[in-house]
PDB file of N, CA and C in Angstrom:
ATOM      1  N   UNK A   1       0.618  -1.467  -0.216  1.00  0.00           N
ATOM      2  CA  UNK A   1      -0.058  -0.485   0.086  1.00  0.00           C
ATOM      3  C   UNK A   1       0.702   1.569   0.032  1.00  0.00           C
ATOM      4  N   UNK A   2       0.803   2.601  -1.153  1.00  0.00           N
ATOM      5  CA  UNK A   2       1.321   3.704  -0.641  1.00  0.00           C
ATOM      6  C   UNK A   2       1.265   4.326  -0.190  1.00  0.00           C
ATOM      7  N   UNK A   3       1.811   5.111   0.716  1.00  0.00           N
ATOM      8  CA  UNK A   3       1.702   5.576   1.850  1.00  0.00           C
ATOM      9  C   UNK A   3       0.672   7.325   2.041  1.00  0.00           C
ATOM     10  N   UNK A   4       0.474   6.907   0.723  1.00  0.00           N
ATOM     11  CA  UNK A   4      -0.886   8.166   0.735  1.00  0.00           C
ATOM     12  C   UNK A   4      -2.058   7.422   0.812  1.00  0.00           C
ATOM     13  N   UNK A   5      -1.858   6.810   0.433  1.00  0.00           N
ATOM     14  CA  UNK A   5      -3.132   5.061   0.671  1.00  0.00           C
ATOM     15  C   UNK A   5      -3.215   5.134   2.415  1.00  0.00           C
ATOM     16  N   UNK A   6      -2.189   5.192   2.939  1.00  0.00           N
ATOM     17  CA  UNK A   6      -2.582   4.746   4.068  1.00  0.00           C
ATOM     18  C   UNK A   6      -2.606   5.961   4.358  1.00  0.00           C
ATOM     19  N   UNK A   7      -1.961   6.755   4.313  1.00  0.00           N
ATOM     20  CA  UNK A   7      -2.596   8.208   5.091  1.00  0.00           C
ATOM     21  C   UNK A   7      -3.613   8.453   5.449  1.00  0.00           C
ATOM     22  N   UNK A   8      -4.429   8.459   4.392  1.00  0.00           N
ATOM     23  CA  UNK A   8      -6.196   8.644   3.884  1.00  0.00           C
ATOM     24  C   UNK A   8      -6.112   7.850   4.849  1.00  0.00           C
ATOM     25  N   UNK A   9      -7.038   6.057   4.352  1.00  0.00           N
ATOM     26  CA  UNK A   9      -7.196   5.383   4.886  1.00  0.00           C
ATOM     27  C   UNK A   9      -7.451   5.212   6.522  1.00  0.00           C
ATOM     28  N   UNK A  10      -6.170   6.061   7.573  1.00  0.00           N
ATOM     29  CA  UNK A  10      -5.719   5.647   8.700  1.00  0.00           C
ATOM     30  C   UNK A  10      -6.006   6.803   9.107  1.00  0.00           C
ATOM     31  N   UNK A  11      -5.207   8.262   8.699  1.00  0.00           N
ATOM     32  CA  UNK A  11      -5.595   9.207   9.413  1.00  0.00           C
ATOM     33  C   UNK A  11      -6.798  10.209   9.118  1.00  0.00           C
ATOM     34  N   UNK A  12      -6.662  10.525   7.889  1.00  0.00           N
ATOM     35  CA  UNK A  12      -7.405  11.578   7.104  1.00  0.00           C
ATOM     36  C   UNK A  12      -9.006  10.784   7.462  1.00  0.00           C
ATOM     37  N   UNK A  13      -9.479  10.138   7.494  1.00  0.00           N
ATOM     38  CA  UNK A  13     -10.739   9.539   6.823  1.00  0.00           C
ATOM     39  C   UNK A  13     -11.005   9.684   8.559  1.00  0.00           C
ATOM     40  N   UNK A  14     -10.293   8.920   9.244  1.00  0.00           N
ATOM     41  CA  UNK A  14     -10.578   9.314  10.813  1.00  0.00           C
ATOM     42  C   UNK A  14     -10.750  10.335  11.476  1.00  0.00           C
ATOM     43  N   UNK A  15      -9.817  11.409  11.379  1.00  0.00           N
ATOM     44  CA  UNK A  15     -10.752  13.077  11.480  1.00  0.00           C
ATOM     45  C   UNK A  15     -12.099  13.367  10.132  1.00  0.00           C
ATOM     46  N   UNK A  16     -12.327  13.018   8.731  1.00  0.00           N
ATOM     47  CA  UNK A  16     -13.796  13.635   8.735  1.00  0.00           C
ATOM     48  C   UNK A  16     -13.282  13.937   7.304  1.00  0.00           C
ATOM     49  N   UNK A  17     -11.867  14.235   6.656  1.00  0.00           N
ATOM     50  CA  UNK A  17     -11.454  15.064   5.706  1.00  0.00           C
ATOM     51  C   UNK A  17     -11.505  13.152   4.387  1.00  0.00           C
ATOM     52  N   UNK A  18     -11.723  12.234   4.972  1.00  0.00           N
ATOM     53  CA  UNK A  18     -11.891  11.554   3.322  1.00  0.00           C
ATOM     54  C   UNK A  18     -13.599  10.676   3.855  1.00  0.00           C
ATOM     55  N   UNK A  19     -13.867  10.217   3.693  1.00  0.00           N
ATOM     56  CA  UNK A  19     -15.124   9.405   2.886  1.00  0.00           C
ATOM     57  C   UNK A  19     -15.139   7.942   2.592  1.00  0.00           C
ATOM     58  N   UNK A  20     -15.165   7.077   3.221  1.00  0.00           N
ATOM     59  CA  UNK A  20     -15.021   5.799   1.981  1.00  0.00           C
ATOM     60  C   UNK A  20     -16.481   5.584   1.475  1.00  0.00           C
ATOM     61  N   UNK A  21     -16.597   4.386   0.438  1.00  0.00           N
ATOM     62  CA  UNK A  21     -15.570   3.239   0.234  1.00  0.00           C
ATOM     63  C   UNK A  21     -14.329   3.974  -0.691  1.00  0.00           C
ATOM     64  N   UNK A  22     -13.532   3.449  -0.515  1.00  0.00           N
ATOM     65  CA  UNK A  22     -11.944   3.892  -1.513  1.00  0.00           C
ATOM     66  C   UNK A  22     -11.926   2.905  -2.581  1.00  0.00           C
ATOM     67  N   UNK A  23     -12.479   3.485  -4.071  1.00  0.00           N
ATOM     68  CA  UNK A  23     -12.456   1.968  -4.529  1.00  0.00           C
ATOM     69  C   UNK A  23     -10.780   2.751  -4.948  1.00  0.00           C
ATOM     70  N   UNK A  24     -10.667   1.205  -6.005  1.00  0.00           N
ATOM     71  CA  UNK A  24      -9.402   1.233  -6.561  1.00  0.00           C
ATOM     72  C   UNK A  24      -9.434   1.831  -7.942  1.00  0.00           C
ATOM     73  N   UNK A  25      -9.264   2.267  -8.816  1.00  0.00           N
ATOM     74  CA  UNK A  25      -9.181   3.441 -10.461  1.00  0.00           C
ATOM     75  C   UNK A  25     -10.143   2.335 -11.264  1.00  0.00           C
ATOM     76  N   UNK A  26      -9.869   1.569 -11.263  1.00  0.00           N
ATOM     77  CA  UNK A  26     -10.744   0.657 -12.306  1.00  0.00           C
ATOM     78  C   UNK A  26     -11.809   0.722 -11.552  1.00  0.00           C
ATOM     79  N   UNK A  27     -12.006   0.267 -10.710  1.00  0.00           N
ATOM     80  CA  UNK A  27     -13.249   0.100  -9.431  1.00  0.00           C
ATOM     81  C   UNK A  27     -14.574   1.401 -10.171  1.00  0.00           C
ATOM     82  N   UNK A  28     -13.805   2.435  -9.746  1.00  0.00           N
ATOM     83  CA  UNK A  28     -15.084   3.774 -10.516  1.00  0.00           C
ATOM     84  C   UNK A  28     -15.071   4.188 -11.196  1.00  0.00           C
ATOM     85  N   UNK A  29     -13.343   3.934 -12.486  1.00  0.00           N
ATOM     86  CA  UNK A  29     -14.034   4.064 -13.622  1.00  0.00           C
ATOM     87  C   UNK A  29     -15.269   3.536 -14.306  1.00  0.00           C
ATOM     88  N   UNK A  30     -15.654   1.972 -13.889  1.00  0.00           N
ATOM     89  CA  UNK A  30     -16.573   1.020 -14.320  1.00  0.00           C
ATOM     90  C   UNK A  30     -17.797   1.495 -13.381  1.00  0.00           C
ATOM     91  N   UNK A  31     -17.793   1.843 -12.325  1.00  0.00           N
ATOM     92  CA  UNK A  31     -19.684   2.714 -11.852  1.00  0.00           C
ATOM     93  C   UNK A  31     -19.447   3.632 -12.412  1.00  0.00           C
ATOM     94  N   UNK A  32     -18.581   4.408 -12.878  1.00  0.00           N
ATOM     95  CA  UNK A  32     -19.043   6.029 -13.157  1.00  0.00           C
ATOM     96  C   UNK A  32     -19.187   5.891 -15.244  1.00  0.00           C
ATOM     97  N   UNK A  33     -18.143   5.116 -15.675  1.00  0.00           N
ATOM     98  CA  UNK A  33     -19.035   4.773 -17.129  1.00  0.00           C
ATOM     99  C   UNK A  33     -19.933   3.225 -17.080  1.00  0.00           C
ATOM    100  N   UNK A  34     -20.894   3.062 -15.671  1.00  0.00           N
ATOM    101  CA  UNK A  34     -22.313   2.165 -16.060  1.00  0.00           C
ATOM    102  C   UNK A  34     -23.172   3.674 -15.581  1.00  0.00           C
ATOM    103  N   UNK A  35     -23.206   4.375 -14.908  1.00  0.00           N
ATOM    104  CA  UNK A  35     -23.797   5.479 -14.934  1.00  0.00           C
ATOM    105  C   UNK A  35     -24.231   7.311 -15.564  1.00  0.00           C
ATOM    106  N   UNK A  36     -23.096   6.546 -16.401  1.00  0.00           N
ATOM    107  CA  UNK A  36     -22.987   8.012 -16.937  1.00  0.00           C
ATOM    108  C   UNK A  36     -22.667   7.625 -18.497  1.00  0.00           C
ATOM    109  N   UNK A  37     -23.192   8.917 -19.408  1.00  0.00           N
ATOM    110  CA  UNK A  37     -22.972   8.579 -20.403  1.00  0.00           C
ATOM    111  C   UNK A  37     -21.636   9.072 -21.785  1.00  0.00           C
ATOM    112  N   UNK A  38     -21.433   9.899 -20.414  1.00  0.00           N
ATOM    113  CA  UNK A  38     -19.715  10.469 -21.353  1.00  0.00           C
ATOM    114  C   UNK A  38     -18.841  11.097 -19.963  1.00  0.00           C
ATOM    115  N   UNK A  39     -17.647  10.635 -18.763  1.00  0.00           N
ATOM    116  CA  UNK A  39     -17.339  10.509 -18.310  1.00  0.00           C
ATOM    117  C   UNK A  39     -15.543  10.914 -18.620  1.00  0.00           C
ATOM    118  N   UNK A  40     -14.852  11.968 -17.353  1.00  0.00           N
ATOM    119  CA  UNK A  40     -13.604  12.602 -17.854  1.00  0.00           C
ATOM    120  C   UNK A  40     -13.176  12.461 -16.650  1.00  0.00           C
ATOM    121  N   UNK A  41     -12.161  11.393 -15.818  1.00  0.00           N
ATOM    122  CA  UNK A  41     -11.710  11.073 -15.043  1.00  0.00           C
ATOM    123  C   UNK A  41      -9.621  11.528 -15.066  1.00  0.00           C
ATOM    124  N   UNK A  42      -9.627  11.554 -14.142  1.00  0.00           N
ATOM    125  CA  UNK A  42      -8.179  12.708 -13.583  1.00  0.00           C
ATOM    126  C   UNK A  42      -7.272  12.372 -12.456  1.00  0.00           C
ATOM    127  N   UNK A  43      -6.608  10.981 -12.753  1.00  0.00           N
ATOM    128  CA  UNK A  43      -6.272  10.363 -11.961  1.00  0.00           C
ATOM    129  C   UNK A  43      -4.821  11.307 -10.629  1.00  0.00           C
ATOM    130  N   UNK A  44      -4.536  11.736 -10.203  1.00  0.00           N
ATOM    131  CA  UNK A  44      -3.243  12.646  -9.569  1.00  0.00           C
ATOM    132  C   UNK A  44      -2.944  11.580  -8.041  1.00  0.00           C
ATOM    133  N   UNK A  45      -2.167  10.130  -7.851  1.00  0.00           N
ATOM    134  CA  UNK A  45      -1.861   9.786  -7.122  1.00  0.00           C
ATOM    135  C   UNK A  45      -2.867   9.316  -6.608  1.00  0.00           C
ATOM    136  N   UNK A  46      -3.177   9.793  -4.982  1.00  0.00           N
ATOM    137  CA  UNK A  46      -4.578   9.150  -4.804  1.00  0.00           C
ATOM    138  C   UNK A  46      -5.785   9.547  -4.963  1.00  0.00           C
ATOM    139  N   UNK A  47      -5.791  10.863  -5.074  1.00  0.00           N
ATOM    140  CA  UNK A  47      -7.036  12.054  -6.016  1.00  0.00           C
ATOM    141  C   UNK A  47      -7.456  11.489  -6.970  1.00  0.00           C
ATOM    142  N   UNK A  48      -8.809  11.717  -7.366  1.00  0.00           N
ATOM    143  CA  UNK A  48      -9.306  11.541  -8.329  1.00  0.00           C
ATOM    144  C   UNK A  48     -10.385  12.835  -8.897  1.00  0.00           C
ATOM    145  N   UNK A  49     -10.198  13.344 -10.063  1.00  0.00           N
ATOM    146  CA  UNK A  49     -11.079  14.405 -10.419  1.00  0.00           C
ATOM    147  C   UNK A  49     -11.913  14.009 -11.609  1.00  0.00           C
ATOM    148  N   UNK A  50     -13.007  14.421 -11.755  1.00  0.00           N
ATOM    149  CA  UNK A  50     -14.097  13.810 -12.847  1.00  0.00           C
ATOM    150  C   UNK A  50     -14.790  14.071 -13.012  1.00  0.00           C
ATOM    151  N   UNK A  51     -15.166  14.312 -14.480  1.00  0.00           N
ATOM    152  CA  UNK A  51     -16.749  15.479 -14.751  1.00  0.00           C
ATOM    153  C   UNK A  51     -16.865  14.444 -15.798  1.00  0.00           C
ATOM    154  N   UNK A  52     -18.670  14.014 -15.168  1.00  0.00           N
ATOM    155  CA  UNK A  52     -19.764  13.400 -15.702  1.00  0.00           C
ATOM    156  C   UNK A  52     -20.778  14.341 -16.148  1.00  0.00           C
ATOM    157  N   UNK A  53     -21.350  13.214 -17.448  1.00  0.00           N
ATOM    158  CA  UNK A  53     -22.393  13.886 -18.303  1.00  0.00           C
ATOM    159  C   UNK A  53     -23.688  12.694 -18.000  1.00  0.00           C
ATOM    160  N   UNK A  54     -24.464  13.402 -17.779  1.00  0.00           N
ATOM    161  CA  UNK A  54     -25.771  11.708 -18.202  1.00  0.00           C
ATOM    162  C   UNK A  54     -26.012  11.778 -18.906  1.00  0.00           C
TER     163      UNK A  54
END
């Protein structure tokens, strides 16, 4: 597990800064592509930025 993943899961989530569930990139892409017609997804370390159109 990467340091940032550990930090998010064990420290920042407990402080309320992040909320589970923590999907993998593939899991998130699959979920968004099922729900939306158009998806634009960018991954930067442990952060994901996305824009979706129904």
